[in-house]
Coordinates of N, CA and C in Angstrom, one line a residue:
X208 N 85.7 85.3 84.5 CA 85.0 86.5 84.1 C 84.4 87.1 85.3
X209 N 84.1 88.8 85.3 CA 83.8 88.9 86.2 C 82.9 90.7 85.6
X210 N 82.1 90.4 86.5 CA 81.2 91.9 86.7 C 81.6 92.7 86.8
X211 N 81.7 93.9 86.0 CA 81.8 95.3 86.9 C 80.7 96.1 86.4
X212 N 80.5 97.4 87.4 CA 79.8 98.3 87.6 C 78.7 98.7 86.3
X213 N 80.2 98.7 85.4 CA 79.3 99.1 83.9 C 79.9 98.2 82.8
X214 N 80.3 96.7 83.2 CA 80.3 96.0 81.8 C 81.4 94.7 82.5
X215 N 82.0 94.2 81.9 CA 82.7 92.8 82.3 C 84.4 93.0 82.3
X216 N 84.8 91.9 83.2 CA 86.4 92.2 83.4 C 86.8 90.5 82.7
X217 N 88.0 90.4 81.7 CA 87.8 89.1 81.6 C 89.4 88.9 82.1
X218 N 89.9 87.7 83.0 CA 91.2 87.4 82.7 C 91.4 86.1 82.2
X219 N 92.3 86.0 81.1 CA 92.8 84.8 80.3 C 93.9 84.2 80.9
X220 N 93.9 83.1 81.5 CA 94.5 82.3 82.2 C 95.4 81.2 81.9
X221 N 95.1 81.2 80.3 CA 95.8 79.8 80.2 C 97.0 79.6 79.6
X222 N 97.2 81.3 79.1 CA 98.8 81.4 78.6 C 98.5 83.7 78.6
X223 N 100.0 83.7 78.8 CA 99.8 85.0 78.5 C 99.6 85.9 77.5
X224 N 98.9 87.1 77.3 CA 98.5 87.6 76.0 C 98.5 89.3 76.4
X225 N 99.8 89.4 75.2 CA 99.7 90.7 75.0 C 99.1 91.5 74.6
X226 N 98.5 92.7 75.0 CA 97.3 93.7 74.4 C 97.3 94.1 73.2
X227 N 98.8 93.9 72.1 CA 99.0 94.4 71.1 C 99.0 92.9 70.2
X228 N 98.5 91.8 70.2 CA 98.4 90.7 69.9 C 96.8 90.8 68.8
X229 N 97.1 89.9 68.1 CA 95.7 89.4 67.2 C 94.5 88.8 67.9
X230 N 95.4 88.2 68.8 CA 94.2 87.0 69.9 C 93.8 88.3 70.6
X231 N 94.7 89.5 71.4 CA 93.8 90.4 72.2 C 92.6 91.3 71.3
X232 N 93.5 91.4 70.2 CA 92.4 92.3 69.5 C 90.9 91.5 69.1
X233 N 91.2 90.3 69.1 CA 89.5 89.7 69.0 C 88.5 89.3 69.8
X234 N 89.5 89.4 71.1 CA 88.9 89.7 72.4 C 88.6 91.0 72.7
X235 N 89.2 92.2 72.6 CA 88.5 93.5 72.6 C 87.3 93.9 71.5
X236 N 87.3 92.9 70.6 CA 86.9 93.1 69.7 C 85.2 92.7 69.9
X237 N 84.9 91.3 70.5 CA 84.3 91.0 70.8 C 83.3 90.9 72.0
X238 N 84.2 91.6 72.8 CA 83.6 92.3 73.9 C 83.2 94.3 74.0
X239 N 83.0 94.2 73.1 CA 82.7 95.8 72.5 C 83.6 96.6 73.7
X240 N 85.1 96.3 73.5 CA 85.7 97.0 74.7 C 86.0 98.6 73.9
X241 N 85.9 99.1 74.9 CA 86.5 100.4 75.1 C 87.2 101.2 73.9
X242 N 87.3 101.8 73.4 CA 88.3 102.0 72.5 C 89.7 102.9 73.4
X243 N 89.1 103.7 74.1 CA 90.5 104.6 74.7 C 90.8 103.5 75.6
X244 N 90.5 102.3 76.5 CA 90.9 101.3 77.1 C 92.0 100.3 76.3
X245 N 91.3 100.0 74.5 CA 92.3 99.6 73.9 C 93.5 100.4 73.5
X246 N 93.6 101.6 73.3 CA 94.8 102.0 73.4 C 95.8 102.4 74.3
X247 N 95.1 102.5 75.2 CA 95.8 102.9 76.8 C 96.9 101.4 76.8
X248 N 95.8 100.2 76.9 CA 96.8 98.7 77.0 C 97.9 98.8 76.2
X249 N 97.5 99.2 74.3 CA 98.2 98.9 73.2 C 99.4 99.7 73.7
X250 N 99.3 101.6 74.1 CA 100.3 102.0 74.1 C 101.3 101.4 75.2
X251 N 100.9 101.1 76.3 CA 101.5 100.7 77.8 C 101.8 99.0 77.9
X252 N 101.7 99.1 76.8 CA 101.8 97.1 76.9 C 101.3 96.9 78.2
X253 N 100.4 96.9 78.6 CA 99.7 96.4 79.5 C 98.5 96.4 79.8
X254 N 97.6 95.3 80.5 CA 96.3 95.4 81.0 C 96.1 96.7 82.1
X255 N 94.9 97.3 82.0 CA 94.8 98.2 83.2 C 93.2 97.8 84.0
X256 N 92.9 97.8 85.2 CA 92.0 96.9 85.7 C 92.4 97.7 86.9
X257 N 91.1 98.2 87.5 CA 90.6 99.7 88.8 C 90.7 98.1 89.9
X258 N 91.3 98.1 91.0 CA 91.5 97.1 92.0 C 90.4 98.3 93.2
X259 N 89.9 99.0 93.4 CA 89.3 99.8 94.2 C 88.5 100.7 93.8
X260 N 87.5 100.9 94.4 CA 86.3 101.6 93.8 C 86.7 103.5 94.1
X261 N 86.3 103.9 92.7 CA 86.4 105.4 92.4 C 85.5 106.2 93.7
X262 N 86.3 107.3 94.1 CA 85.4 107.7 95.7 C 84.4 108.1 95.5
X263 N 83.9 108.8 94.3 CA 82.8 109.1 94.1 C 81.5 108.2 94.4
X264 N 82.0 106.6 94.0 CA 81.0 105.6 94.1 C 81.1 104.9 95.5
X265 N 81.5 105.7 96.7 CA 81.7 105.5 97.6 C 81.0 106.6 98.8
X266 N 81.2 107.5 97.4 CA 80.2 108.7 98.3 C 81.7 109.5 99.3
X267 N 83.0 110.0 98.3 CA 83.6 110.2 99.2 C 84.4 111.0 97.9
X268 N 84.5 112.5 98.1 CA 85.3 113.7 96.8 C 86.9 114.0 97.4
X269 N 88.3 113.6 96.4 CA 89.0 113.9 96.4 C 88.8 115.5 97.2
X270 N 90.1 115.3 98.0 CA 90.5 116.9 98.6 C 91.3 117.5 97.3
X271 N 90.8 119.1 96.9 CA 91.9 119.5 96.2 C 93.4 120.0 96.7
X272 N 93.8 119.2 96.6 CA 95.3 119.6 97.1 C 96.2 119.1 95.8
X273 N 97.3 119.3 95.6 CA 98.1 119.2 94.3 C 99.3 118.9 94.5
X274 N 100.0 117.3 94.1 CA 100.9 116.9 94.9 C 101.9 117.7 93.7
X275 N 103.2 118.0 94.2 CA 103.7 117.8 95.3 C 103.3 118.7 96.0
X276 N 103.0 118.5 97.8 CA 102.5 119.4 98.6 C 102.9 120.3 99.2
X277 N 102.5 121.7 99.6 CA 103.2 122.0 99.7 C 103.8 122.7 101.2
X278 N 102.5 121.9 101.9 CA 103.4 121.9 103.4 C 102.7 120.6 104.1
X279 N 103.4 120.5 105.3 CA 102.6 119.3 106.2 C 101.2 119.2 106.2
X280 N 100.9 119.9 106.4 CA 99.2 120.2 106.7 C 98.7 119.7 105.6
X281 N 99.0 120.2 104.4 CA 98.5 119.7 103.3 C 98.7 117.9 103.3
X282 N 99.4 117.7 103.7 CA 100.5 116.1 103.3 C 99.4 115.5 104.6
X283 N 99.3 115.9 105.2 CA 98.0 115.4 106.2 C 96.8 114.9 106.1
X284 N 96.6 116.2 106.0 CA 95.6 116.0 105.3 C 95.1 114.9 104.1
X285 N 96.2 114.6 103.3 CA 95.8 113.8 102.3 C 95.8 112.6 102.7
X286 N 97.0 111.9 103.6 CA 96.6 110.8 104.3 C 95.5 110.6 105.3
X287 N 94.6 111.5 106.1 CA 93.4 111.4 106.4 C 92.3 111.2 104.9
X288 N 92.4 112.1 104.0 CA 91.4 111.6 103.0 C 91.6 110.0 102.8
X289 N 92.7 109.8 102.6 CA 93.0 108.0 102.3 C 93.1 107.3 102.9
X290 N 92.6 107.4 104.6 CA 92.6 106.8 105.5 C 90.6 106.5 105.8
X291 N 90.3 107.6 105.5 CA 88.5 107.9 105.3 C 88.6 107.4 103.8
X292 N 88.9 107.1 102.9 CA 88.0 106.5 101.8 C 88.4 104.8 102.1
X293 N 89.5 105.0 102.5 CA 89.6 102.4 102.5 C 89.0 102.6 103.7
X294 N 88.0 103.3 104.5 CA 87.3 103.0 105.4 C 86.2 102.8 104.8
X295 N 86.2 103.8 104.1 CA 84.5 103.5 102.9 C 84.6 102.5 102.0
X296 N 85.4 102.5 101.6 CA 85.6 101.2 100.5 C 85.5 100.3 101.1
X297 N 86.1 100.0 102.5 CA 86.0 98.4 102.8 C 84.8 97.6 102.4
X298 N 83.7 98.0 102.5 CA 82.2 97.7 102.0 C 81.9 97.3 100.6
X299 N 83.1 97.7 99.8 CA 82.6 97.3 98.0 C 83.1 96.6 97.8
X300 N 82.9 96.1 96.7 CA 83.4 95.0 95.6 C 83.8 95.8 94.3
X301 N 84.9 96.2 94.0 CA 85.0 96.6 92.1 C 84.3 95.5 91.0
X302 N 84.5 94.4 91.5 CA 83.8 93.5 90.5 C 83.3 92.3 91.1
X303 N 82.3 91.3 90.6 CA 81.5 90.2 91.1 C 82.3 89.5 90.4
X304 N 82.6 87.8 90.7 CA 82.9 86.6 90.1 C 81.7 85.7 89.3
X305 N 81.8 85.9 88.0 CA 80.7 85.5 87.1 C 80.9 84.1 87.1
X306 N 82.3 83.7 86.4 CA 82.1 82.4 86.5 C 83.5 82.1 85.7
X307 N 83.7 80.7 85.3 CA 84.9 80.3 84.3 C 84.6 79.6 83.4
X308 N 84.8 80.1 82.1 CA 84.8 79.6 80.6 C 86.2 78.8 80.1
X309 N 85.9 77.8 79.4 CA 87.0 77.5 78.7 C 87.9 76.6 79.7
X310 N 88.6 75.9 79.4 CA 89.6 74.6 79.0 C 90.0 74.5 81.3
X311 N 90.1 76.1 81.8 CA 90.2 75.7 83.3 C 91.8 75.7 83.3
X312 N 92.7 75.4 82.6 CA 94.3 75.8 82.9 C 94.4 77.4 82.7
X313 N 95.3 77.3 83.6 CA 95.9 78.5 84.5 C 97.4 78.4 84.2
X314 N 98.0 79.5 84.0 CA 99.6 79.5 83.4 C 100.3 79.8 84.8
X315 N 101.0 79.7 85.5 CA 101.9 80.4 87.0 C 101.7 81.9 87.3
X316 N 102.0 82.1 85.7 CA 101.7 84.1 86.0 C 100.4 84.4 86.1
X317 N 99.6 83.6 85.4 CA 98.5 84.3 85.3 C 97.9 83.5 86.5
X318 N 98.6 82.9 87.8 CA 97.4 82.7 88.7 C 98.1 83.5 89.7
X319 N 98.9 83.9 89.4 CA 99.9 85.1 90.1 C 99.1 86.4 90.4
X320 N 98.2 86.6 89.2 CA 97.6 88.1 88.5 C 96.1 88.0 89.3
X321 N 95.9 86.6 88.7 CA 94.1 86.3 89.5 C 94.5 86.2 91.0
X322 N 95.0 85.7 91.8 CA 95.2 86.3 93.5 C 95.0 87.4 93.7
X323 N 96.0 87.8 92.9 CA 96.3 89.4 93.8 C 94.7 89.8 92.9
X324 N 94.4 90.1 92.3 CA 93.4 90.7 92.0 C 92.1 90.2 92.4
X325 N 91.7 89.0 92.5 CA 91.0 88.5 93.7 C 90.5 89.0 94.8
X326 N 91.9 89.1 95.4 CA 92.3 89.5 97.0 C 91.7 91.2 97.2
X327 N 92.1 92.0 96.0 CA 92.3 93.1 96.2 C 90.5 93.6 95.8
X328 N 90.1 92.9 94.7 CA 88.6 93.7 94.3 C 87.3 92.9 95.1
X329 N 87.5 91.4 94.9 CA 86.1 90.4 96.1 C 85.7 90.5 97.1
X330 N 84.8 90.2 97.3 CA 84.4 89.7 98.4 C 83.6 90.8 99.4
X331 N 84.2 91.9 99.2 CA 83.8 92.9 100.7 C 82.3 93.5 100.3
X332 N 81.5 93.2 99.5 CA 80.1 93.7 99.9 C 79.4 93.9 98.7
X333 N 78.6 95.0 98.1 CA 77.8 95.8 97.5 C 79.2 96.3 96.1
X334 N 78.6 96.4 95.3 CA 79.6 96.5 93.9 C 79.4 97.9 93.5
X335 N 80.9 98.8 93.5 CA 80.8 100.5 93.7 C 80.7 100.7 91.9

């Protein structure tokens, strides 16, 4: 389980579970999730989970530009924005590590999912 900004991130580890399942729905259910989060998953068969903090909570506003771009300058520009925000970001955390509940088995995929997502939201500082 883990912390975020404005409520908890959980991953289920010990077998895989699809968003459109009985077991997910009592886990959304019970963690007063989201409703447009539950359907986002339901429609997309999939989990969705922010790996990087929103710029705004970094203190850093999208450039308006509108892909597709429509010259170099612009296309430049936008990789300078995204070269200056993972400069700002490096400092946050999307989420804290709360802790682990339950039985402690991990399925292959699902320790596949916890790395990468580990790797990508821990450790670097202050929680955006």
């Amino acid at each position: 389980m883990y912390r975020t900004r404005l409520g908890f991130r959980l991953l289920v580890t010990h077998q895989l579970l699809a968003p459109d399942t009985a077991a997910a729905q009592a886990v959304f259910t019970a963690f007063r999730t989201d409703a447009t989060y539950v359907r986002l998953c339901q429609k997309q068969h999939c989990y969705r989970a922010r790996l990087s903090p929103k710029p705004w909570r970094v203190g850093w506003q999208r450039p308006r530009l509108v892909f597709p771009y429509d010259t170099p300058a612009q296309q430049q520009k936008q990789r300078e924005w995204e070269q200056e925000y993972a400069d700002r970001s490096a400092v946050y955390s999307v989420c804290k590590w709360v802790g682990e509940y339950g039985s402690g088995q991990v399925c292959p995929d699902a320790a596949q999912v916890m790395e990468l997502h580990d790797a990508a939201c821990l450790g670097k500082g202050k929680l955006a």
